[in-house]
Coordinates of C-alpha atoms in Angstrom, one line a residue:
M332 CA 121.4 -39.0 -39.3
K333 CA 118.6 -38.9 -41.8
K334 CA 117.1 -36.3 -44.1
F335 CA 113.8 -34.8 -43.1
N336 CA 112.3 -35.1 -46.5
S337 CA 109.8 -32.6 -48.0
K338 CA 106.5 -34.4 -48.1
I339 CA 102.9 -33.5 -48.5
V340 CA 99.9 -35.4 -47.2
F341 CA 96.4 -34.9 -48.7
T342 CA 93.4 -35.3 -46.4
A343 CA 91.2 -37.5 -48.5
L344 CA 93.8 -40.0 -49.7
A345 CA 96.5 -39.6 -47.0
V346 CA 99.0 -40.1 -49.9
L347 CA 102.5 -38.7 -49.6
L348 CA 103.8 -36.6 -52.5
T349 CA 106.9 -34.6 -52.9
A350 CA 106.1 -30.9 -52.1
S351 CA 106.7 -28.6 -55.0
C352 CA 108.2 -25.6 -53.2
T353 CA 110.8 -23.1 -54.2
N354 CA 114.0 -22.6 -52.3
V355 CA 113.7 -26.1 -50.7
E356 CA 116.5 -26.6 -48.2
D357 CA 117.4 -30.1 -47.1
V358 CA 117.8 -30.1 -43.3
Y359 CA 119.5 -32.9 -41.5
I360 CA 118.1 -33.8 -38.1
E361 CA 118.6 -36.7 -35.8
T362 CA 115.7 -39.2 -36.0
P363 CA 114.1 -39.2 -32.5
T364 CA 113.2 -42.3 -30.5
S365 CA 109.4 -42.4 -29.9
D366 CA 107.8 -43.7 -26.8
V367 CA 105.1 -45.3 -29.0
I368 CA 106.1 -48.8 -30.1
Y369 CA 103.0 -49.6 -32.0
S370 CA 99.5 -48.1 -32.3
E371 CA 96.3 -48.8 -34.2
T372 CA 93.3 -46.5 -33.7
F373 CA 90.9 -48.6 -35.9
Q374 CA 89.9 -45.2 -37.3
N375 CA 90.1 -46.4 -40.9
G376 CA 89.9 -50.2 -40.7
L377 CA 91.5 -53.1 -38.9
G378 CA 94.9 -52.0 -40.0
D379 CA 97.5 -54.8 -39.5
F380 CA 95.3 -56.7 -37.1
K381 CA 93.9 -60.0 -38.3
A382 CA 90.4 -61.3 -37.7
V383 CA 90.5 -65.1 -37.1
N384 CA 87.2 -67.0 -36.9
V385 CA 87.2 -70.2 -34.9
L386 CA 83.5 -70.8 -34.5
G387 CA 80.3 -69.3 -35.9
D388 CA 79.5 -67.1 -38.9
Q389 CA 80.0 -63.7 -37.3
V390 CA 83.5 -62.1 -37.4
W391 CA 85.5 -59.1 -36.2
T392 CA 84.8 -56.2 -38.5
Y393 CA 85.5 -52.5 -38.8
N394 CA 82.8 -49.9 -38.1
S395 CA 83.0 -46.6 -40.0
S396 CA 82.6 -44.7 -36.8
G397 CA 86.1 -45.7 -36.0
Y398 CA 86.4 -48.9 -34.0
A399 CA 86.7 -52.7 -34.4
I400 CA 83.5 -54.6 -33.4
M401 CA 82.5 -58.1 -32.8
T402 CA 79.0 -59.4 -31.9
G403 CA 77.3 -62.8 -31.9
Y404 CA 73.9 -61.1 -32.2
E405 CA 72.5 -60.8 -35.6
N406 CA 68.9 -60.5 -37.0
S407 CA 67.5 -60.6 -33.5
T408 CA 69.2 -64.0 -32.8
N409 CA 72.1 -65.0 -30.6
Y410 CA 74.8 -67.2 -32.2
A411 CA 77.6 -69.3 -30.7
N412 CA 81.0 -67.8 -31.7
E413 CA 84.7 -67.8 -31.0
D414 CA 86.6 -65.0 -32.7
W415 CA 90.1 -63.6 -32.3
L416 CA 91.4 -60.2 -33.3
I417 CA 95.2 -60.6 -33.4
S418 CA 97.8 -57.9 -33.6
P419 CA 100.9 -58.0 -35.9
E420 CA 104.1 -59.0 -34.3
I421 CA 105.3 -56.3 -31.9
D422 CA 109.0 -56.2 -31.2
L423 CA 110.1 -55.7 -27.6
T424 CA 113.5 -57.1 -28.0
N425 CA 115.4 -53.9 -27.3
I426 CA 112.9 -52.5 -24.8
A427 CA 113.5 -52.2 -21.1
S428 CA 109.8 -51.7 -20.0
A429 CA 106.5 -51.5 -21.9
Y430 CA 102.8 -51.4 -21.5
F431 CA 99.6 -51.2 -23.6
S432 CA 96.1 -49.8 -23.4
F433 CA 93.0 -49.5 -25.5
D434 CA 89.4 -48.0 -25.3
Y435 CA 86.5 -50.4 -25.3
A436 CA 82.7 -50.7 -25.0
M437 CA 81.3 -54.1 -23.8
R438 CA 77.6 -54.7 -23.6
Y439 CA 75.1 -57.5 -23.2
S440 CA 77.6 -60.2 -22.4
N441 CA 76.5 -63.1 -20.2
D442 CA 80.0 -63.5 -18.6
P443 CA 82.5 -60.7 -19.5
A444 CA 85.3 -62.5 -17.6
N445 CA 85.2 -65.3 -20.1
D446 CA 83.5 -63.8 -23.1
A447 CA 85.9 -60.8 -23.6
T448 CA 89.5 -61.7 -22.8
V449 CA 93.0 -60.5 -23.8
W450 CA 95.8 -62.9 -24.7
I451 CA 99.6 -62.7 -25.5
L452 CA 101.8 -65.0 -27.6
A453 CA 105.5 -64.5 -27.0
D454 CA 108.5 -65.7 -29.0
Q455 CA 106.5 -68.2 -31.0
A456 CA 105.9 -68.4 -34.7
Y457 CA 102.3 -67.8 -35.7
S458 CA 100.6 -67.5 -39.1
P459 CA 97.4 -65.5 -39.1
D460 CA 96.1 -68.0 -41.6
T461 CA 95.9 -70.7 -38.9
L462 CA 93.6 -71.0 -35.9
P463 CA 95.2 -69.8 -32.6
N464 CA 96.1 -72.6 -30.2
A465 CA 95.0 -71.4 -26.8
S466 CA 97.6 -73.6 -25.1
Q467 CA 100.3 -71.5 -26.6
W468 CA 98.8 -68.2 -25.7
V469 CA 98.8 -66.6 -22.2
K470 CA 95.5 -65.1 -20.9
L471 CA 96.1 -61.8 -19.1
D472 CA 94.7 -61.6 -15.7
L473 CA 92.6 -58.4 -16.1
K474 CA 89.5 -57.2 -14.3
P475 CA 86.3 -58.2 -16.3
F476 CA 85.1 -55.5 -18.7
V477 CA 82.0 -54.0 -17.2
D478 CA 78.8 -53.2 -19.2
P479 CA 78.3 -49.4 -18.4
G480 CA 74.7 -49.4 -19.6
S481 CA 75.6 -47.4 -22.6
W482 CA 77.9 -47.4 -25.7
T483 CA 80.3 -45.0 -24.0
F484 CA 83.9 -46.1 -24.4
S485 CA 86.0 -46.7 -21.3
N486 CA 89.8 -47.0 -21.1
S487 CA 91.4 -50.3 -20.2
N488 CA 94.0 -48.4 -18.2
D489 CA 97.7 -49.2 -18.6
I490 CA 98.5 -53.0 -18.8
S491 CA 102.1 -53.9 -18.1
L492 CA 104.2 -55.8 -20.6
N493 CA 107.3 -56.0 -18.5
D494 CA 107.1 -59.8 -18.3
Y495 CA 107.5 -59.8 -22.1
V496 CA 110.3 -57.3 -22.7
G497 CA 113.2 -58.7 -24.8
K498 CA 110.7 -60.7 -26.8
K499 CA 108.5 -60.5 -29.9
I500 CA 104.8 -60.7 -29.1
R501 CA 101.3 -60.6 -30.5
I502 CA 98.3 -59.4 -28.5
A503 CA 94.9 -60.8 -29.2
F504 CA 91.3 -60.0 -28.2
R505 CA 89.2 -63.2 -27.9
F506 CA 85.4 -63.0 -28.1
I507 CA 83.0 -65.8 -27.1
S508 CA 79.2 -65.9 -27.4
S509 CA 76.5 -68.6 -27.2
A510 CA 73.1 -69.3 -28.7
T511 CA 71.7 -68.2 -25.3
K512 CA 73.5 -64.9 -24.9
A513 CA 75.7 -62.9 -27.3
G514 CA 77.3 -59.7 -26.3
T515 CA 79.0 -56.9 -28.4
W516 CA 82.6 -55.8 -27.9
E517 CA 84.0 -52.6 -29.5
I518 CA 87.7 -51.6 -29.4
K519 CA 89.7 -48.6 -30.6
N520 CA 92.9 -46.6 -29.8
F521 CA 95.1 -49.6 -29.2
I522 CA 98.6 -48.4 -28.3
V523 CA 101.9 -50.0 -27.0
K524 CA 104.3 -47.7 -25.4
K525 CA 107.7 -47.7 -23.7
G526 CA 107.8 -47.3 -19.9
N527 CA 106.1 -48.6 -16.9
A528 CA 102.3 -48.9 -16.6
T529 CA 100.6 -46.4 -14.4
V530 CA 98.4 -48.3 -12.1
N531 CA 95.4 -46.0 -11.4
T532 CA 92.4 -48.2 -11.0
E533 CA 91.9 -48.1 -7.2
L534 CA 88.3 -46.9 -6.7
I535 CA 87.9 -44.4 -3.9
Y536 CA 84.2 -43.6 -4.4
S537 CA 81.4 -44.3 -6.9
N538 CA 77.8 -43.4 -7.5
P539 CA 76.3 -44.7 -10.8
F540 CA 72.9 -43.0 -10.1
G541 CA 71.4 -46.2 -11.4
S542 CA 68.6 -46.4 -8.9
G543 CA 68.5 -42.9 -7.3
I544 CA 70.5 -40.0 -6.0
G545 CA 72.4 -42.1 -3.4
D546 CA 74.3 -40.1 -0.9
F547 CA 74.6 -37.0 -3.1
T548 CA 72.5 -34.0 -2.0
T549 CA 70.9 -31.1 -3.9
Q550 CA 70.7 -27.4 -3.3
N551 CA 68.3 -25.1 -5.1
V552 CA 69.6 -21.5 -5.2
L553 CA 67.2 -20.0 -7.7
G554 CA 64.0 -21.2 -9.5
D555 CA 61.5 -23.9 -9.0
Q556 CA 63.1 -26.6 -11.1
V557 CA 65.5 -29.0 -9.3
W558 CA 67.7 -32.0 -9.8
N559 CA 65.7 -35.3 -10.1
F560 CA 66.4 -38.9 -10.6
S561 CA 65.3 -40.4 -13.9
S562 CA 64.6 -44.1 -13.8
Q563 CA 64.2 -44.1 -17.6
Y564 CA 67.7 -42.9 -18.2
A565 CA 69.3 -44.1 -14.9
S566 CA 70.7 -40.7 -14.2
M567 CA 70.3 -37.5 -12.4
V568 CA 68.6 -34.9 -14.5
I569 CA 68.0 -31.1 -14.4
S570 CA 66.2 -28.8 -16.8
G571 CA 65.0 -25.2 -16.4
Y572 CA 62.4 -25.8 -19.0
S573 CA 58.8 -26.5 -18.0
E574 CA 56.6 -25.4 -20.9
T575 CA 58.8 -22.3 -21.0
N576 CA 62.3 -21.4 -19.9
Y577 CA 62.9 -20.4 -16.3
A578 CA 65.9 -18.9 -14.5
N579 CA 67.5 -21.4 -12.2
E580 CA 70.7 -22.2 -10.3
D581 CA 70.8 -25.8 -8.9
W582 CA 73.6 -27.9 -7.4
L583 CA 74.1 -31.6 -7.2
I584 CA 76.7 -32.2 -4.5
S585 CA 78.7 -35.3 -3.5
P586 CA 79.2 -36.4 0.0
E587 CA 82.6 -35.7 1.6
I588 CA 85.3 -37.5 -0.3
D589 CA 88.4 -38.3 1.7
L590 CA 91.7 -37.8 -0.2
S591 CA 93.7 -37.3 2.9
S592 CA 95.7 -40.5 2.4
V593 CA 96.4 -40.3 -1.3
S594 CA 99.0 -38.3 -3.3
E595 CA 97.2 -38.5 -6.6
A596 CA 93.5 -38.8 -7.6
Y597 CA 91.1 -38.1 -10.4
F598 CA 87.4 -38.5 -11.1
S599 CA 85.1 -39.0 -14.1
F600 CA 81.4 -39.2 -15.0
E601 CA 79.2 -39.6 -18.0
H602 CA 76.9 -36.8 -19.1
A603 CA 74.5 -35.8 -21.9
G604 CA 72.9 -32.5 -22.7
K605 CA 71.0 -30.4 -25.1
Y606 CA 69.3 -27.0 -25.6
F607 CA 72.1 -25.1 -23.8
N608 CA 73.3 -21.7 -24.9
N609 CA 76.8 -22.4 -23.8
P610 CA 77.4 -25.6 -21.8
K611 CA 80.8 -24.4 -20.6
N612 CA 79.1 -21.7 -18.6
E613 CA 75.8 -23.4 -17.7
A614 CA 76.9 -27.0 -16.9
T615 CA 80.0 -26.8 -14.8
V616 CA 81.8 -28.8 -12.1
W617 CA 83.3 -27.3 -8.9
I618 CA 85.2 -28.5 -5.8
S619 CA 85.1 -27.2 -2.3
E620 CA 87.3 -27.9 0.7
N621 CA 85.1 -26.1 3.2
Y622 CA 81.5 -26.9 2.2
D623 CA 79.0 -27.6 5.0
P624 CA 75.9 -29.4 3.8
S625 CA 73.9 -27.7 6.5
L626 CA 74.7 -24.3 5.0
S627 CA 74.1 -22.7 1.6
V628 CA 76.7 -23.3 -1.2
S629 CA 77.4 -19.6 -1.1
N630 CA 79.0 -20.0 2.4
A631 CA 81.8 -22.2 0.9
S632 CA 84.7 -21.5 -1.4
W633 CA 84.5 -23.3 -4.8
T634 CA 87.1 -24.0 -7.5
Q635 CA 85.9 -24.7 -11.0
I636 CA 87.3 -27.8 -12.7
N637 CA 88.0 -28.1 -16.4
I638 CA 85.7 -30.7 -18.0
M639 CA 87.8 -32.5 -20.6
N640 CA 85.0 -33.7 -22.7
Y641 CA 81.6 -32.0 -23.2
F642 CA 78.5 -33.4 -24.8
T643 CA 77.6 -32.2 -28.3
N644 CA 74.6 -30.2 -27.2
T645 CA 72.8 -31.5 -30.3
N646 CA 71.5 -34.8 -28.9
F647 CA 71.3 -36.8 -25.7
T648 CA 74.2 -39.2 -26.4
F649 CA 76.2 -39.8 -23.2
V650 CA 79.9 -39.0 -23.3
N651 CA 82.6 -39.6 -20.8
S652 CA 83.9 -36.5 -19.1
G653 CA 87.5 -37.7 -19.3
N654 CA 89.6 -38.3 -16.2
L655 CA 89.6 -35.0 -14.3
D656 CA 92.6 -34.2 -12.2
L657 CA 92.3 -33.9 -8.4
S658 CA 96.1 -33.7 -7.6
D659 CA 95.6 -30.1 -6.2
F660 CA 93.3 -31.6 -3.6
A661 CA 95.4 -34.7 -2.6
G662 CA 95.7 -35.0 1.1
K663 CA 92.4 -33.1 1.7
K664 CA 88.7 -33.8 2.2
I665 CA 86.5 -32.4 -0.5
H666 CA 83.0 -32.1 -2.0
I667 CA 82.4 -32.1 -5.8
G668 CA 79.4 -30.2 -7.1
F669 CA 77.6 -30.1 -10.4
K670 CA 76.3 -26.6 -11.0
Y671 CA 73.4 -26.0 -13.4
V672 CA 72.3 -22.5 -14.6
S673 CA 69.4 -21.5 -16.9
T674 CA 67.7 -18.3 -17.8
I675 CA 64.4 -17.2 -19.3
S676 CA 66.1 -17.1 -22.7
Y677 CA 67.6 -20.6 -22.7
A678 CA 67.3 -23.6 -20.4
G679 CA 69.4 -26.7 -21.2
N680 CA 68.8 -30.3 -20.1
W681 CA 71.7 -32.0 -18.3
E682 CA 71.9 -35.7 -17.4
I683 CA 74.7 -37.2 -15.3
R684 CA 75.5 -40.8 -14.3
N685 CA 78.4 -43.2 -13.4
F686 CA 80.3 -40.8 -11.1
K687 CA 83.6 -42.3 -9.9
V688 CA 86.7 -41.1 -8.0
F689 CA 90.0 -43.1 -8.4
K690 CA 93.3 -43.1 -6.8
G691 CA 96.0 -42.5 -9.4
K692 CA 97.2 -40.0 -12.0
A693 CA 94.9 -38.4 -14.5
G694 CA 95.9 -38.1 -18.1
G695 CA 96.3 -34.7 -19.8
I696 CA 98.2 -33.1 -16.9
E697 CA 101.7 -31.7 -17.1
S698 CA 103.3 -34.7 -15.4
N699 CA 101.2 -37.2 -17.5
P700 CA 100.4 -35.5 -20.8
F701 CA 98.1 -37.1 -23.4
S702 CA 99.8 -38.8 -26.3
I703 CA 98.7 -37.6 -29.7
S704 CA 96.4 -40.7 -30.2
E705 CA 94.8 -40.0 -26.8
A706 CA 94.3 -36.2 -27.5
I707 CA 92.5 -37.1 -30.7
N708 CA 89.7 -38.6 -28.6
Y709 CA 89.0 -35.4 -26.7
Q710 CA 88.1 -32.8 -29.4
S711 CA 85.1 -31.1 -27.7
G712 CA 86.9 -28.0 -26.3
G713 CA 88.4 -29.2 -23.0
S714 CA 91.9 -28.1 -22.1
A715 CA 94.9 -30.5 -21.6
W716 CA 98.6 -31.1 -21.8
V717 CA 99.7 -33.0 -24.9
E718 CA 103.1 -34.4 -25.9
G719 CA 104.4 -35.4 -29.3
Y720 CA 107.0 -35.0 -32.0
I721 CA 106.9 -32.1 -34.4
A722 CA 106.1 -33.8 -37.7
G723 CA 105.2 -30.9 -40.1
Y724 CA 102.6 -28.3 -40.7
A725 CA 99.3 -27.6 -42.5
W726 CA 98.2 -25.0 -45.0
P727 CA 95.0 -24.3 -47.0
F728 CA 95.1 -25.9 -50.4
L729 CA 92.3 -25.5 -53.0
N730 CA 89.1 -26.2 -51.2
G731 CA 90.7 -28.2 -48.4
Y732 CA 94.1 -28.5 -46.7
A733 CA 97.5 -29.9 -47.4
Y734 CA 99.7 -31.4 -44.7
F735 CA 103.5 -31.1 -45.1
A736 CA 106.0 -33.4 -43.5
T737 CA 108.8 -30.9 -44.0
N738 CA 110.8 -28.1 -42.5
D739 CA 111.9 -26.4 -45.7
T740 CA 111.8 -22.7 -46.5
C741 CA 108.2 -22.8 -47.8
T742 CA 106.8 -23.3 -44.2
Q743 CA 104.7 -20.7 -42.4
K744 CA 104.5 -19.7 -38.7
T745 CA 100.9 -20.2 -37.6
N746 CA 100.7 -23.9 -37.0
L747 CA 102.6 -27.2 -36.7
I748 CA 101.6 -30.8 -36.6
L749 CA 102.5 -33.2 -33.8
A750 CA 102.6 -37.0 -34.1
D751 CA 103.3 -39.9 -31.7
S752 CA 106.3 -40.9 -33.8
I753 CA 108.4 -39.7 -36.8
S754 CA 108.6 -41.7 -40.0
N755 CA 110.3 -41.2 -43.3
E756 CA 106.9 -42.0 -44.8
G757 CA 105.3 -38.9 -43.2
F758 CA 102.1 -39.2 -41.2
Y759 CA 98.4 -39.8 -41.4
S760 CA 96.3 -36.7 -40.8
S761 CA 93.8 -38.7 -38.9
K762 CA 96.5 -39.8 -36.4
A763 CA 98.2 -36.5 -35.9
L764 CA 97.3 -33.2 -34.1
C765 CA 97.4 -29.7 -35.8
V766 CA 98.6 -27.1 -33.2
Q767 CA 97.7 -23.5 -33.6
L768 CA 100.7 -21.2 -32.9
P769 CA 99.4 -17.9 -31.4
R770 CA 101.7 -14.9 -31.7
G771 CA 104.2 -14.7 -28.9
N772 CA 106.7 -17.1 -27.3
I773 CA 105.1 -20.3 -28.5
R774 CA 105.2 -19.2 -32.2
N775 CA 108.6 -17.6 -31.9
L776 CA 110.2 -20.7 -30.4
M777 CA 108.5 -23.5 -32.3
N778 CA 107.4 -22.4 -35.8
L779 CA 109.3 -24.4 -38.5
K780 CA 110.0 -21.4 -40.7
D781 CA 112.4 -19.8 -38.2
N782 CA 113.3 -22.9 -36.2
K783 CA 114.1 -25.7 -38.6
S784 CA 116.0 -27.6 -35.9
M785 CA 112.7 -28.1 -34.1
A786 CA 111.5 -30.6 -36.7
G787 CA 111.4 -34.0 -35.2
K788 CA 111.8 -32.7 -31.6
K789 CA 109.5 -33.8 -28.8
V790 CA 107.5 -31.0 -27.1
K791 CA 104.7 -30.5 -24.6
L792 CA 101.9 -28.0 -25.0
Y793 CA 98.8 -27.0 -23.0
G794 CA 95.8 -25.7 -24.8
T795 CA 92.2 -26.4 -26.0
L796 CA 91.5 -29.6 -27.8
S797 CA 89.5 -28.7 -30.9
T798 CA 89.6 -29.3 -34.6
N799 CA 92.2 -27.2 -36.5
M800 CA 93.0 -27.1 -40.2
G801 CA 90.6 -29.9 -41.1
M802 CA 92.1 -32.4 -38.6
P803 CA 92.2 -33.1 -34.9
G804 CA 93.8 -30.1 -33.2
L805 CA 95.1 -28.1 -30.2
I806 CA 94.1 -24.4 -30.4
N807 CA 95.0 -21.4 -28.2
P808 CA 97.9 -23.0 -26.4
T809 CA 99.1 -21.0 -23.4
K810 CA 101.9 -23.1 -21.9
Y811 CA 104.8 -25.0 -23.4
I812 CA 107.9 -27.1 -22.5
L813 CA 110.7 -27.5 -25.0
P814 CA 113.0 -30.5 -25.4
D815 CA 115.8 -28.7 -23.4
G816 CA 113.3 -28.2 -20.5
T817 CA 112.7 -24.5 -21.3
S818 CA 109.1 -23.7 -20.3
G819 CA 106.9 -20.7 -20.4
V820 CA 103.5 -19.1 -20.6
S821 CA 102.0 -17.2 -23.6
A822 CA 99.2 -14.8 -23.0
T823 CA 97.2 -12.4 -25.2
T824 CA 95.5 -9.0 -24.7
I825 CA 91.9 -8.9 -25.9
I826 CA 91.2 -5.7 -27.9
F827 CA 87.6 -6.5 -28.9
S828 CA 85.4 -9.5 -28.4
E829 CA 81.8 -10.5 -29.2
P830 CA 80.8 -14.1 -28.2
F831 CA 77.4 -13.8 -29.8
D832 CA 76.0 -15.7 -26.8
K833 CA 73.1 -13.3 -26.0
N834 CA 72.5 -11.3 -29.2
L835 CA 74.4 -9.8 -32.1
G836 CA 76.1 -7.3 -29.8
Q837 CA 77.3 -4.2 -31.5
F838 CA 77.4 -5.8 -34.9
S839 CA 75.0 -4.4 -37.5
I840 CA 73.3 -6.2 -40.4
L841 CA 73.3 -5.0 -44.1
N842 CA 70.9 -6.8 -46.4
K843 CA 71.8 -6.2 -50.1
K844 CA 69.8 -8.9 -51.8
G845 CA 67.0 -11.3 -50.7
S846 CA 64.6 -11.1 -47.8
Q847 CA 66.6 -13.3 -45.3
E848 CA 69.0 -11.5 -42.8
W849 CA 71.6 -12.3 -40.2
T850 CA 69.9 -13.2 -36.9
F851 CA 71.0 -14.3 -33.4
S852 CA 70.3 -18.0 -32.6
S853 CA 70.5 -19.0 -28.9
G854 CA 73.3 -21.6 -28.5
Y855 CA 74.6 -21.1 -32.1
G856 CA 75.6 -17.4 -32.3
A857 CA 75.2 -15.2 -35.3
K858 CA 73.3 -17.2 -38.0
M859 CA 72.6 -16.6 -41.7
S860 CA 70.8 -18.8 -44.2
G861 CA 69.1 -18.2 -47.6
F862 CA 66.9 -21.3 -47.1
Y863 CA 63.3 -20.4 -46.3
N864 CA 60.0 -22.1 -46.6
S865 CA 61.6 -25.2 -48.2
A866 CA 63.3 -23.2 -50.9
N867 CA 66.8 -21.7 -51.7
I868 CA 66.6 -17.9 -52.1
E869 CA 69.4 -15.8 -53.6
N870 CA 70.9 -13.5 -50.9
E871 CA 73.8 -11.2 -50.2
D872 CA 74.0 -10.2 -46.5
W873 CA 76.7 -8.6 -44.4
L874 CA 77.3 -8.7 -40.7
I875 CA 79.4 -5.7 -39.8
S876 CA 81.4 -5.0 -36.6
P877 CA 81.5 -1.6 -34.9
T878 CA 84.6 0.5 -35.4
I879 CA 87.6 -1.1 -33.7
D880 CA 90.5 1.2 -32.7
L881 CA 94.0 -0.3 -33.4
T882 CA 95.8 3.1 -33.2
N883 CA 97.6 2.2 -30.0
Y884 CA 98.7 -1.2 -31.2
T885 CA 101.7 -2.3 -33.2
G886 CA 100.2 -5.7 -34.1
A887 CA 96.8 -7.5 -34.0
A888 CA 95.0 -10.6 -35.1
L889 CA 91.5 -12.0 -35.1
S890 CA 89.8 -15.4 -34.8
F891 CA 86.3 -16.8 -34.4
D892 CA 84.5 -20.2 -34.3
H893 CA 82.2 -21.1 -37.1
T894 CA 80.3 -23.9 -38.8
I895 CA 78.8 -24.2 -42.3
N896 CA 76.3 -26.8 -43.4
K897 CA 73.6 -27.6 -46.0
G898 CA 75.3 -25.8 -48.9
N899 CA 77.7 -26.6 -51.7
V900 CA 81.0 -27.4 -50.0
A901 CA 83.0 -26.3 -53.1
N902 CA 81.6 -22.8 -52.7
M903 CA 82.3 -22.1 -49.0
R904 CA 85.5 -20.1 -49.7
T905 CA 83.7 -17.8 -52.1
E906 CA 80.2 -17.6 -50.5
Q907 CA 81.2 -17.3 -46.8
T908 CA 83.9 -14.8 -46.6
L909 CA 85.6 -12.2 -44.3
W910 CA 86.3 -8.5 -45.1
I911 CA 88.0 -5.5 -43.6
S912 CA 87.5 -1.7 -44.1
I913 CA 89.7 1.2 -42.9
D914 CA 87.3 3.9 -44.2
N915 CA 84.2 3.2 -42.1
G916 CA 82.8 0.7 -44.6
L917 CA 83.1 2.7 -47.9
N918 CA 85.6 0.2 -49.3
W919 CA 86.3 -3.4 -48.3
T920 CA 89.3 -5.7 -48.7
Q921 CA 88.9 -9.5 -48.3
L922 CA 90.8 -11.4 -45.6
S923 CA 91.7 -15.0 -46.0
I924 CA 90.1 -17.4 -43.5
P925 CA 92.7 -20.2 -42.9
N926 CA 90.3 -22.8 -41.4
Y927 CA 86.9 -23.7 -42.8
P928 CA 84.6 -26.4 -41.4
K929 CA 83.8 -29.5 -43.3
G930 CA 80.6 -28.0 -44.6
T931 CA 78.7 -31.3 -44.1
D932 CA 78.0 -31.2 -40.3
W933 CA 77.3 -28.8 -37.5
V934 CA 80.8 -29.1 -35.9
Y935 CA 82.3 -25.7 -35.0
V936 CA 86.0 -25.1 -35.9
N937 CA 88.2 -22.2 -35.0
S938 CA 89.0 -20.0 -38.0
G939 CA 92.7 -20.0 -37.2
E940 CA 94.6 -16.8 -36.6
I941 CA 94.0 -14.1 -39.1
D942 CA 96.8 -11.5 -39.3
L943 CA 95.9 -7.9 -38.9
D944 CA 99.4 -6.5 -38.4
A945 CA 99.0 -4.5 -41.7
Y946 CA 96.2 -2.6 -40.1
A947 CA 97.9 -1.7 -36.8
G948 CA 97.6 2.0 -36.0
K949 CA 94.3 2.2 -37.9
V950 CA 90.6 2.2 -37.1
I951 CA 88.9 -0.8 -38.8
K952 CA 85.6 -2.6 -39.3
I953 CA 85.3 -6.3 -39.9
A954 CA 82.5 -7.9 -41.9
F955 CA 81.2 -11.4 -42.6
K956 CA 79.8 -11.5 -46.1
Y957 CA 77.3 -14.2 -47.0
L958 CA 76.2 -15.2 -50.5
C959 CA 73.8 -17.9 -51.8
T960 CA 71.9 -18.7 -54.9
N961 CA 68.5 -20.1 -55.9
S962 CA 70.2 -23.5 -56.3
S963 CA 72.2 -23.7 -53.1
S964 CA 72.0 -21.9 -49.7
A965 CA 74.3 -22.8 -46.9
T966 CA 73.7 -22.0 -43.2
W967 CA 76.6 -20.1 -41.6
E968 CA 76.9 -19.9 -37.8
I969 CA 79.5 -17.7 -36.0
K970 CA 80.5 -17.2 -32.4
N971 CA 83.4 -16.3 -30.1
F972 CA 84.7 -13.5 -32.4
M973 CA 87.9 -11.9 -30.9
I974 CA 90.5 -9.4 -31.9
Y975 CA 93.7 -9.6 -29.8
N976 CA 97.3 -8.4 -29.6

């Protein structure tokens, strides 16, 4: 038995300090056994891996975007190289079964089967200061890494280590290039886990859209714009914009895909998009068991599929959709359709390529939840099951957040942090997941203030993968499974909502200073900035809700999504604030916003739950107050405002 020590982790430094809390209570828990044996995301460097150069001047390095990279191409010239990236010793001596996986991007190689290979050294001494002797290493028999035509990362799938259990091993990535051809290999999210590898690489169907539409078909339901093949981007493309926005509904539909002989399957694709108002409503994927290509799509029944990973809607960078589960359709014959919608107000551009259907089990489902390191890679608003150990909680601190590896009496009820493993040294915020705990069963059963014995326990949760409290997160969880097998569903009742997806709704604007005002911006929601005509202009502007009646409720809370950029980050918590009134706006009381965005990009974050229990039984108004000065004027964008029970 070990003490679960009171620790605090600061975001910038990831340094562990003793938490200065009153009434600290030492709680003894049993240290759990993690399924993760070793992991390295390469998020902050090469970690314990060693770069060993055998030939050439180029070497394995770390890219600040969060991956290890090796290329023999430099200054427009190919160079001959042999370079190894070698893991630290990984101990499998007391392990019954194990496997590993990683994400990679491989491009421009002459022969990937020889230029990008993976090797293992077992039960032999090795010094990273010496050159690896290939005769001592075993080359793994893996399928060659394929150049997808973009820098989109793919997953290696699980690679079994069962031949090496009971031993101590090192795993190495060997890169080779020549003066004739030099590729580039990028690697991240390396993880070794206990258990048997899931073999899920049997391809059932594929259409890369590299040279045309293939055996897909299109259906135009509304508008003159249609799906077309783009040779420039090697993808299928649709846009409702042609010198102006047009209303459209267009489908890109697969041929019949036969899953009658499989028990598990999933599919994936790459997509890019921009100029949408809300991609989750306008760029969607559907499945039908009774679609007849000779009839309209409206004659068939369609089920919408959750896209795990959406494009950013700010550029045309392709992203992988994630592996999307087809287990509900195993044993059946189906069609998969991409549905595009536009209006005269907004018309996005959607590009799709590399569509594939596989036999096997998708990740992120209840029977195969994401590990925490896997969930960190899907933070664009898709929904999934995740599994991890309760490692602590987060709380606003000064102008940022503090992360506590503790279950002492200073904890709160609104979030907890999950990690792939528990350590006496705490955790790195970049390698953990902050889970929002909505009011109801999930909060009541898991919060560390009331349930200290949950610290260190392994749980499963289903929710939306999105940044929370300044770190990778899971928000709005609706399903849970506790260590003892107890499971349940948590639901909320919406009292009032305004998505700000078409206009400002019933909200009103109040301009107290400056000539700039709150406006609606298609795709970005309610928007306010004091920056105009290349100058900062001092402003005070309020965005005020209609009256909201809580007289029939015993409790309530609110949340919203927002982003802030182009201002002074240190001033966000004083210049972009939230207020409440119980006397029709005569007097206002400030409410604390738990979760602010970084303030340096356009990434939306959820505000976190804002408690309104003190105002139950009253009639209220909510207001967003914006301030700026002549020296600094941020832009504040808000959407998906919701008050719920």
